[in-house]
Amino acid sequence: MKKVMRINNALSVGLALLLASGTAIPVCAASDALTVVVTDEPKSLDPCDTDLSGNSRILHNNITEALVNLNPVDGSVVPSLATSWRQLDNLTWEFTLREGVTFHDGKPFDANAVVAALKRAQDPALACESGLATLKGVKFDAQALTSTTLLVKTDIVEPILPNKMSAVDIGSPATPNDGKTRSPAGTGPYRLAAWTPGQSISLAAFDGYWGEKPAIKNATIIWRAESAVRAAMVDTAEAQIAYEIAPQDGITEQDHAFPNAETSLLRIDAQVPPLNDMRVREALNLAIDRDGLVGTIFHEGAQKAMQVVSPSVFGFNPDLPVWKYNPEKARSLLAAAKADGVPVDKEIVIYGRIGIYPNSSESLEAIQAMLADAGFNARLEMLETSPWLKRLLKPWDKERQPSILQTQIDNTEGDAVFTLPNRFTTDGNQSTIADPKLDKLITDASRATGDERRTLFQEAFKYIAVDAVNIAPLFHMVSIARVAKNVNYTPDVQAGNEIKLKSISYR
């Protein structure tokens, strides 16, 4: 409780200083306008970069759309730019596309546009996030049979290809192929009106939208790092929706708590001593008092995790026990490793990301203290998003320090294939593990169907958490959004990746 009080006091002081400094906060409360405040600025608005949630929440289903969507209630695939689909054989899918759809730049939406978007997403030179993650490991041969009939052939069996298409947004065929764009043209209910770096992004309703027109004509997305500031902006009508409200701030009737499909964890760089020793990685997990973090720094509804997806995801392994806090055993493991010559006294850097979730800094300060108590020499370094991404994504310096990285992984698509290949296979661009056995497990699982697919993914999750101990899992997360009293909006499990502007209205 004292910890929470210190956090509240610190944030209140921070808010007072911000307001006292005269920092400009745009006021936007007209009946046809809405202001949403998030934690940080997106790194990209290119349609092929929606695999990062910070980009997706602005783009997906606002500016750009995919062929299909996933139902937030049960994860089923539902139509969007495609009205139907069917599997012709093990390697071929056919999609029927919606007619009468145009991009914001006036270009027609047709099968040729989808072919171009898929080809662009997989262009290695562009390093698209969707190509590096969702489409990783599969070669797509897309063909336009007619303007509304698309054939997609794959080089391996892709039993859930429609699910994967939900994560691939389709940009205009005029989108440049020689670099990323900052001016995306999609088919969504909103067009990009302006992106003022460091300040805000403005969206305007697209008159030519094919679907139901949004009630809100103009939307502004701004970003503030402090939870207390975001919450206060709704109270003062400077914003109508604020995301990622910290538990100590989210105590009013306007605060809506919801599971957000994110799992928080510490990624261990198991390739660098002393973290390449299994005993050290086990000691790290045993040193963390997860029960002490819930209800104080993390929301009381957060669930202790042992794997990087939530129980609703296909492939989740229900038989993995969570780590129990045992600092004595942690010290014993470190002592045994040291006796064998492992450099356990070497400094380990804890890389955190400011605002990745509420109280992100406070959580790592607490964990740093727990690690020190167990005998670790750990230093905390909190980073803004851009330098943090350099720690998250390859390439990395071969002479790098031993480190653990604060991150969280979302999976709203409902299948483990959207989480594992990019993060835990040897050639994954976020992977700190190179293990042929794990590579084969994940590859075989990705190509399997039914019970075999589930079993193989469950084995992969066990291997990562128990056999390799490549992670220090923390919690299946709960998020809080503050919504103004005069606004109709209920956040769902997809709210971490998608601000569903067209579903929002004033009372």
Tab-separated table of C-alpha atoms in Angstrom, residues 61 64 79 117 126 136 172 198 276 331 346 402 409 417 444:
chain	number	residue	atom	x	y	z
A	61	ASN	CA	-9.932	-0.638	-39.031
A	64	THR	CA	-6.602	0.636	-43.288
A	79	PRO	CA	-15.798	-10.688	-43.303
A	117	ALA	CA	-0.067	-5.347	-50.805
A	126	LEU	CA	11.152	-3.004	-46.645
A	136	LYS	CA	7.136	-15.247	-41.516
A	172	SER	CA	-3.493	1.579	-51.786
A	198	GLY	CA	5.634	14.729	-31.456
A	276	ASN	CA	23.514	-18.725	-20.725
A	331	ARG	CA	20.729	-17.670	-3.878
A	346	LYS	CA	28.689	-9.638	-13.879
A	402	PRO	CA	23.968	-9.620	-20.539
A	409	ILE	CA	3.108	-9.930	-26.096
A	417	VAL	CA	1.398	-19.286	-34.487
A	444	ASP	CA	5.800	-28.732	-37.100
